[in-house]
PDB file of C-alpha atoms in Angstrom:
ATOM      1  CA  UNK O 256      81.125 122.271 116.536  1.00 91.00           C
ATOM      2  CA  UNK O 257      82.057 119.015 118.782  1.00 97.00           C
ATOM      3  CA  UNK O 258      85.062 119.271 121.142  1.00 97.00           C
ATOM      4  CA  UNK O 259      87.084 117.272 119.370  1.00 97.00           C
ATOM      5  CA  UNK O 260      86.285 118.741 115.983  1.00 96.00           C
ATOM      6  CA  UNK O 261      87.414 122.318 117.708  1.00 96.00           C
ATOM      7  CA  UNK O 262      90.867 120.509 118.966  1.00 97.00           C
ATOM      8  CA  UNK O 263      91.271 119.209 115.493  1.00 95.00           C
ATOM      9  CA  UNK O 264      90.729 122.425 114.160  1.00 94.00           C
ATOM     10  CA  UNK O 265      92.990 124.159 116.777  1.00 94.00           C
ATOM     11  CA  UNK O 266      95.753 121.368 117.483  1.00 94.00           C
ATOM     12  CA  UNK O 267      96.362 120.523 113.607  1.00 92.00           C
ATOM     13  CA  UNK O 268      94.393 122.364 111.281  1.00 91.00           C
ATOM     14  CA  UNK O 269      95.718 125.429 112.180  1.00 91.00           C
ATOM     15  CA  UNK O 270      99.515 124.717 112.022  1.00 90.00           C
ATOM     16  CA  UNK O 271      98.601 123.573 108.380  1.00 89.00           C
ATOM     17  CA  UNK O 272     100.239 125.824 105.765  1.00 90.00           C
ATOM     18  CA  UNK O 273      97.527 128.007 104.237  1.00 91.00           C
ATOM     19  CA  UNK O 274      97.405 126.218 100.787  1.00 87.00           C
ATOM     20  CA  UNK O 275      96.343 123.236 102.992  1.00 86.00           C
ATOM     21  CA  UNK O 276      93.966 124.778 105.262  1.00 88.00           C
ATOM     22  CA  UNK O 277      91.826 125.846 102.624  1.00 88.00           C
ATOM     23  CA  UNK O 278      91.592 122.716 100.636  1.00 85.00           C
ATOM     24  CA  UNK O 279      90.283 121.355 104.116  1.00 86.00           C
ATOM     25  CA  UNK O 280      88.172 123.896 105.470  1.00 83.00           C
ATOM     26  CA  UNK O 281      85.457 124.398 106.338  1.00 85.00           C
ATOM     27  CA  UNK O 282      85.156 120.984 109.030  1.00 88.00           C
ATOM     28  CA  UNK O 283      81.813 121.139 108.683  1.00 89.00           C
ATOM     29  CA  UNK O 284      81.492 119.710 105.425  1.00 90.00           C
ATOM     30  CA  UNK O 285      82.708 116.479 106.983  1.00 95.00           C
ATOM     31  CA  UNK O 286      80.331 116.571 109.717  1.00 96.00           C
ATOM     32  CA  UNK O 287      76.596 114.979 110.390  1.00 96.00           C
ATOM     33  CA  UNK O 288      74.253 115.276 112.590  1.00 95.00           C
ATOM     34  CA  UNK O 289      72.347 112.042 114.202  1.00 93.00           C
ATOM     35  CA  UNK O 290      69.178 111.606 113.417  1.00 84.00           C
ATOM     36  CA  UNK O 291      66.870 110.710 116.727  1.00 87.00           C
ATOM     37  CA  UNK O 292      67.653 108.920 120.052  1.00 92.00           C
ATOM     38  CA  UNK O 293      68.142 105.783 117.965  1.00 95.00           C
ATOM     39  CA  UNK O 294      70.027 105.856 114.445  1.00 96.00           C
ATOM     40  CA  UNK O 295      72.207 103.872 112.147  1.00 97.00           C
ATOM     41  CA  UNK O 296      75.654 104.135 110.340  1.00 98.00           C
ATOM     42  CA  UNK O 297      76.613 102.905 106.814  1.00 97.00           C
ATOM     43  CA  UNK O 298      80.092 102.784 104.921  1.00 96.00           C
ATOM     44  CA  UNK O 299      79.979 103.763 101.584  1.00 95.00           C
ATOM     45  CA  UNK O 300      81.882 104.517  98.962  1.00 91.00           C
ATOM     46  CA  UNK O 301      81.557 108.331  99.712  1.00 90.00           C
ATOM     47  CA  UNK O 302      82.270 107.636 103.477  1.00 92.00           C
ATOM     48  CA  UNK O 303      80.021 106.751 106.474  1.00 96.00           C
ATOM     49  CA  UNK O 304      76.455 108.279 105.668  1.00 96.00           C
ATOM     50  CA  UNK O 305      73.372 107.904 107.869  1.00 96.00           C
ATOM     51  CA  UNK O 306      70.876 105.378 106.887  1.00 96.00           C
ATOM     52  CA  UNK O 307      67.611 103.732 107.572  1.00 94.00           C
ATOM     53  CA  UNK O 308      67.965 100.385 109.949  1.00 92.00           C
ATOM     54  CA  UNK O 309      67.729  97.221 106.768  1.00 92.00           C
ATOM     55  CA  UNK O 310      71.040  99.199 105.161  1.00 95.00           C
ATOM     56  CA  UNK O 311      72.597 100.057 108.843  1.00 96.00           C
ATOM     57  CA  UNK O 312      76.027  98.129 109.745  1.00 97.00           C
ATOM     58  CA  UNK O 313      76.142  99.978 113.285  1.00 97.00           C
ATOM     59  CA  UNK O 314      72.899 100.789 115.545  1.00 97.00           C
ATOM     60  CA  UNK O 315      73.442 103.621 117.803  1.00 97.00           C
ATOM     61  CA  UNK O 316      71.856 104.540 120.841  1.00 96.00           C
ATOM     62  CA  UNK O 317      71.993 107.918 122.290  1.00 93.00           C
ATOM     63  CA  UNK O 318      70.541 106.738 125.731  1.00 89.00           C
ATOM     64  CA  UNK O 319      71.288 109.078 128.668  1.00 85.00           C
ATOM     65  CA  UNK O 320      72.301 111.514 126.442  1.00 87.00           C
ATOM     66  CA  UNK O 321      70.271 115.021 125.995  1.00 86.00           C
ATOM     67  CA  UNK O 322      72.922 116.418 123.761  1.00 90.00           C
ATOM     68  CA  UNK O 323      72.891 116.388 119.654  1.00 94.00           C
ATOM     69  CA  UNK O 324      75.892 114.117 118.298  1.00 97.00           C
ATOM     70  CA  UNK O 325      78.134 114.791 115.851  1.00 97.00           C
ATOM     71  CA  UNK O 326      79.127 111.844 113.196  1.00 98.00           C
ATOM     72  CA  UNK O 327      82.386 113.558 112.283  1.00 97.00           C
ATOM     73  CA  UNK O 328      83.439 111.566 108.939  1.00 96.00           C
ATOM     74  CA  UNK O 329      87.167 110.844 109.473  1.00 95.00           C
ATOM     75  CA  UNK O 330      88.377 108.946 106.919  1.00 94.00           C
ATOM     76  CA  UNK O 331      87.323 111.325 104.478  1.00 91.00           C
ATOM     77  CA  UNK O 332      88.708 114.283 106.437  1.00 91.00           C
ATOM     78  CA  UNK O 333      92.493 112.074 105.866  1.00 89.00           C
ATOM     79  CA  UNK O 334      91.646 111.473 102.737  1.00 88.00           C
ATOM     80  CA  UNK O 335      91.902 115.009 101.285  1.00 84.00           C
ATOM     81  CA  UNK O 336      95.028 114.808 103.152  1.00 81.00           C
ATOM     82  CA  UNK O 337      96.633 112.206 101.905  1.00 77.00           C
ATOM     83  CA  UNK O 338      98.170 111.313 105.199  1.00 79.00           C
ATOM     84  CA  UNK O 339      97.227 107.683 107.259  1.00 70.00           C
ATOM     85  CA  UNK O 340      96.795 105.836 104.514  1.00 72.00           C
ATOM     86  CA  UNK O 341      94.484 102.967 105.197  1.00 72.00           C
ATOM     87  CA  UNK O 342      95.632 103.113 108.860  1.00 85.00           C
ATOM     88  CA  UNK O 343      92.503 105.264 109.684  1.00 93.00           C
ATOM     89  CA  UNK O 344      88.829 104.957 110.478  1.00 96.00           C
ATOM     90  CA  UNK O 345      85.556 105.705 109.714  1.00 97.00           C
ATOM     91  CA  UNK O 346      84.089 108.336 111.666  1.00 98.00           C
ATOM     92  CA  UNK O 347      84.397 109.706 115.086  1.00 98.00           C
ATOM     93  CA  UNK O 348      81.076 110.295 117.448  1.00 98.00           C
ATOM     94  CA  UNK O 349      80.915 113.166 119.720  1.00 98.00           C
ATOM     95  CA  UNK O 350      78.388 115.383 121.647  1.00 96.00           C
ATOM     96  CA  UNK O 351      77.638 118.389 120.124  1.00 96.00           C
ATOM     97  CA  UNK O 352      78.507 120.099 123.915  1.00 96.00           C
ATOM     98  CA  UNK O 353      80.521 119.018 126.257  1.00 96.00           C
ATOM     99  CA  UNK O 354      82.915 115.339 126.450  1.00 97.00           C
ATOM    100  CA  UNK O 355      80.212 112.859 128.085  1.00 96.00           C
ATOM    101  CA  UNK O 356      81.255 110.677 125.188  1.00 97.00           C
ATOM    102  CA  UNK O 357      83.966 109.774 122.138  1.00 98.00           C
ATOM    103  CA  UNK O 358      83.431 107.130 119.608  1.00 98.00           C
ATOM    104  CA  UNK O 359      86.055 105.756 117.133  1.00 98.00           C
ATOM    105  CA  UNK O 360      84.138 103.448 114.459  1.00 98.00           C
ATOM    106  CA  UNK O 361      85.314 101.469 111.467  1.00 98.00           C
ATOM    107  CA  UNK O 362      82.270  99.714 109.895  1.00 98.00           C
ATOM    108  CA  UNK O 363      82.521  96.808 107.671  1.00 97.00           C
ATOM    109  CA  UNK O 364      79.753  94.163 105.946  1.00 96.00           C
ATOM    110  CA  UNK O 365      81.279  91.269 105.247  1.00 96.00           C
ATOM    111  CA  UNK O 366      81.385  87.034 105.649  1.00 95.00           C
ATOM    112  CA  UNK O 367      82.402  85.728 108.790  1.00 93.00           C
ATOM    113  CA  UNK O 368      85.327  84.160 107.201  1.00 92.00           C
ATOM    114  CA  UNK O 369      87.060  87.539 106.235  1.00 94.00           C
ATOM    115  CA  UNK O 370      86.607  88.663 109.307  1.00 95.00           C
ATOM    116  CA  UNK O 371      87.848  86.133 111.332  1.00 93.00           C
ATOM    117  CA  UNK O 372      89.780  85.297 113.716  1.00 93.00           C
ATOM    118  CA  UNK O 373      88.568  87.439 116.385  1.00 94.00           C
ATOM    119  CA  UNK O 374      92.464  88.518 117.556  1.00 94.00           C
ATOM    120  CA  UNK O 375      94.175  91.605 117.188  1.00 92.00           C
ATOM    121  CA  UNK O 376      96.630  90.267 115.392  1.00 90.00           C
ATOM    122  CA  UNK O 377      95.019  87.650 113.285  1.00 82.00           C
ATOM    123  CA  UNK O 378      95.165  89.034 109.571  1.00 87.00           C
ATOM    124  CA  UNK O 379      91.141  89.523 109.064  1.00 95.00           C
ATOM    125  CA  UNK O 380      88.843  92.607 109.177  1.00 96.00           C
ATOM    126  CA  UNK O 381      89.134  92.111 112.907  1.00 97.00           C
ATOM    127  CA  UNK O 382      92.245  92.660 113.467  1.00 96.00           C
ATOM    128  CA  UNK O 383      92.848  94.888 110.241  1.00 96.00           C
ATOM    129  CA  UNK O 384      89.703  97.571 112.348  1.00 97.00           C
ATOM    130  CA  UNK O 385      91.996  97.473 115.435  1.00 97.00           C
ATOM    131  CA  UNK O 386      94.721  98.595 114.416  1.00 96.00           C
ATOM    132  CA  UNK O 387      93.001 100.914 111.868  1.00 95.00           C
ATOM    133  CA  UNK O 388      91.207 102.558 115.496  1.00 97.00           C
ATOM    134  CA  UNK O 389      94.342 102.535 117.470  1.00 97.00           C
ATOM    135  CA  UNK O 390      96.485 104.314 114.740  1.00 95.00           C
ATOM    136  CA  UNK O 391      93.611 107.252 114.198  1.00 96.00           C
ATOM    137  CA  UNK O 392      93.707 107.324 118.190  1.00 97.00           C
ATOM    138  CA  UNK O 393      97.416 107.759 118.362  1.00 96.00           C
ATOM    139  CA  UNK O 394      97.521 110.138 115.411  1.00 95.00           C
ATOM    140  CA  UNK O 395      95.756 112.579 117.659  1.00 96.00           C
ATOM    141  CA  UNK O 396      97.347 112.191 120.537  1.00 97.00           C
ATOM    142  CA  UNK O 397     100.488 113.049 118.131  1.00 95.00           C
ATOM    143  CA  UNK O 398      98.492 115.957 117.526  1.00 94.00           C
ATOM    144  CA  UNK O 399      98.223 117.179 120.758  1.00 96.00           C
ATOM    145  CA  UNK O 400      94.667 116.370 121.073  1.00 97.00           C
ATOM    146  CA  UNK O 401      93.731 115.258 124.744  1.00 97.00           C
ATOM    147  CA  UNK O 402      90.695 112.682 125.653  1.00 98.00           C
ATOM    148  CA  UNK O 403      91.306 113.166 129.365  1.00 98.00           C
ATOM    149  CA  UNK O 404      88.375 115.085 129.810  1.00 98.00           C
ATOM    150  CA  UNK O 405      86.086 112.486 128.299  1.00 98.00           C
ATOM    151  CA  UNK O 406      84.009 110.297 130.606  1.00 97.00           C
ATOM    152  CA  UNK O 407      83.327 107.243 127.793  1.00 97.00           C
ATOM    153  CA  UNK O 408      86.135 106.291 125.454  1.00 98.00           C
ATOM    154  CA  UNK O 409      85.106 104.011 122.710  1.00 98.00           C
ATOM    155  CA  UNK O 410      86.823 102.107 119.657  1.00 98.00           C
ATOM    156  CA  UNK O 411      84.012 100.268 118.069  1.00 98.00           C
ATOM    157  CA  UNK O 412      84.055  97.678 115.362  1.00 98.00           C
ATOM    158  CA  UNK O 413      80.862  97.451 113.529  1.00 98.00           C
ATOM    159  CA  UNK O 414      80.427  94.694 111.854  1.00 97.00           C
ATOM    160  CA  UNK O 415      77.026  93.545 109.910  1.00 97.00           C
ATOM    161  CA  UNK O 416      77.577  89.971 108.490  1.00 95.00           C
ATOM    162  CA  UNK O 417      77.152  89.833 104.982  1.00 93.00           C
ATOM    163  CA  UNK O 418      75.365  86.233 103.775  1.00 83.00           C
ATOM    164  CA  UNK O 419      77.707  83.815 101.887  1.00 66.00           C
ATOM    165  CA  UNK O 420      77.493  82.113  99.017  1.00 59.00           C
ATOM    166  CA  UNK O 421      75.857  79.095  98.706  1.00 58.00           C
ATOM    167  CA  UNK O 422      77.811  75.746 100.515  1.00 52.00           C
ATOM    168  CA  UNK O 423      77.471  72.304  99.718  1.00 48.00           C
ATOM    169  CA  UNK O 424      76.721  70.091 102.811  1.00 48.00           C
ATOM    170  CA  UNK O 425      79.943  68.996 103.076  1.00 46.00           C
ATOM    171  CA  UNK O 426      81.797  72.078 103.881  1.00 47.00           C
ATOM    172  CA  UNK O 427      78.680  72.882 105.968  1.00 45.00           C
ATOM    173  CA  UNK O 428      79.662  70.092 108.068  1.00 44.00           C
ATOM    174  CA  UNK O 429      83.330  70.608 108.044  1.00 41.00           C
ATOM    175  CA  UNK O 430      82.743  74.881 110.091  1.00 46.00           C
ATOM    176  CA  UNK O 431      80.707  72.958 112.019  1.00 41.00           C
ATOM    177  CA  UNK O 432      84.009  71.077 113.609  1.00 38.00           C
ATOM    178  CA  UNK O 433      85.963  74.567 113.619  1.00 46.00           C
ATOM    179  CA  UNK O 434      85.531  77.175 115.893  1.00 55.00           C
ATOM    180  CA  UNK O 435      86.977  80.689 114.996  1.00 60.00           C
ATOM    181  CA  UNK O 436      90.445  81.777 117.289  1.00 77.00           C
ATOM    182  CA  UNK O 437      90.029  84.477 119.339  1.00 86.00           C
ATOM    183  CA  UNK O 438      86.988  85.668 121.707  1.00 91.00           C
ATOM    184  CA  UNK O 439      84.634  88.081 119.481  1.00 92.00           C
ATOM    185  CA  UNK O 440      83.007  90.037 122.666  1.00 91.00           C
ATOM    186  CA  UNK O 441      86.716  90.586 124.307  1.00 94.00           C
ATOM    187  CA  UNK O 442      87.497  94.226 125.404  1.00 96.00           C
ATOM    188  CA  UNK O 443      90.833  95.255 124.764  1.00 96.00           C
ATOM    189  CA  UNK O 444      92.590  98.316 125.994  1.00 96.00           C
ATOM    190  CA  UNK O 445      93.933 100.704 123.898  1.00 97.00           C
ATOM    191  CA  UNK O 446      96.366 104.223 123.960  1.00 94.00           C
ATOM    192  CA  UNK O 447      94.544 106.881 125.453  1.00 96.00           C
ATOM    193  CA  UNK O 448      92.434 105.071 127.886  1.00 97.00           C
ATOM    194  CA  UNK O 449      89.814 103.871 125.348  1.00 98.00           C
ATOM    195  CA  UNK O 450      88.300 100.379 125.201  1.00 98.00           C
ATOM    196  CA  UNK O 451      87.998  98.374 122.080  1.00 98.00           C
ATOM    197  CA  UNK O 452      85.365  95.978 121.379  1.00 97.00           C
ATOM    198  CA  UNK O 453      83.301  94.521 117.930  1.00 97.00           C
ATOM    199  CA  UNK O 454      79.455  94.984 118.168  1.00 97.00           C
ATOM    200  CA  UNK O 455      77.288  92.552 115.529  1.00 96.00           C
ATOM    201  CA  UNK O 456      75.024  94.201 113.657  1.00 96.00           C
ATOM    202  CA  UNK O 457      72.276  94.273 114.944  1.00 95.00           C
ATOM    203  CA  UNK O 458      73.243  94.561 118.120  1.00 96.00           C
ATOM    204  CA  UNK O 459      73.050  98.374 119.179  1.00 97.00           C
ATOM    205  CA  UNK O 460      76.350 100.102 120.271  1.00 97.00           C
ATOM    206  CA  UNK O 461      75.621 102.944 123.061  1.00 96.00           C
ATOM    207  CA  UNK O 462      77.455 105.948 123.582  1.00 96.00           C
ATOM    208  CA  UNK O 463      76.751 106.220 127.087  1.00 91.00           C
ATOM    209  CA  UNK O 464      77.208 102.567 128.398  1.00 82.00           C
ATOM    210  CA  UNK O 465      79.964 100.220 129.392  1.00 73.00           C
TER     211      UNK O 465
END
């Protein structure tokens, strides 16, 4: 058991009434364990499952890291709650031992255009995955959890572009004249001292790294 999946367990699950606490437990059943130095994340229907790299929307390095890492599956976890509604995200990634790292991640695979613009508060998927990070950061803060101790504090946006339809050469031409609001590599700061940022598919998100 991660760090933060023992603080969930003691900040929150614990002051659950017991009716609750057993339709929850145990935490492990929302829990995965990465595969290798080098694996990749999918969103599914059933929540974020591990997968092999030509169905991945996130690549994850585990560079500089000895430690196993937990993919603890969030938004499933809320789910069976019933509480956040869609203000929560996928998964969380944590060392197995220890708080070298912490990882919020919503995952999406979609066209540019749905995603767009890259601003926090510009009505895409963009925008829609910050707030859905910040929220599930701030929800455990309200918990009581603390990310002081961490030494990397991540909100990550995977996104993996999915192909559009077919265009005719005129509206080709016409995105060619129009470039998307908003700066997709910006870092933006968020509560609890954690940094949020979109990485393209494939470009590899690590746990370890600025």
């Amino acid at each position: 058991m991660s760090q933060f999946t023992y603080d969930l367990d003691n900040k929150y699950i614990r002051s659950r009434p017991p009716g609750q606490q057993q339709k929850i437990s145990p935490l492990e059943k929302y829990t995965l364990r990465a595969n290798g130095g080098l694996f990749y994340l999918q969103d599914t229907e059933e929540g974020v499952v591990q997968c092999k790299e030509p169905d991945g929307h996130l690549k994850v390095s585990r560079a500089d890291t000895d430690c196993a890492t937990e993919i603890f599956r969030f938004e499933l976890f809320q789910e069976v709650l019933a509480i956040q509604g869609g203000n929560r995200c996928d998964c969380v990634l944590s060392p197995e031992v220890g708080t070298k790292y912490i990882v919020f991640c919503e995952l999406t695979h979609s066209e540019a255009d749905y995603v767009q613009p890259f601003t926090s508060e510009g009505g895409g998927k963009y925008s829609k995955a910050y707030h859905q990070l910040e929220s599930s950061i701030q929800w455990c803060l309200d918990q009581g959890i603390s990310f002081d101790a961490y030494e990397y504090k991540k909100a990550i946006f995977g996104w993996k572009e999915r192909c559009p339809k077919r265009e005719n050469k005129a509206t080709r031409s016409m995105k060619g004249f129009t470039q998307p609001k908003g700066k997709p590599n910006a870092v933006h700061r968020l509560r609890g001292g954690f940094c949020f940022k979109m990485i393209r598919y494939p470009d590899v998100t690590y746990l370890c790294h600025n």
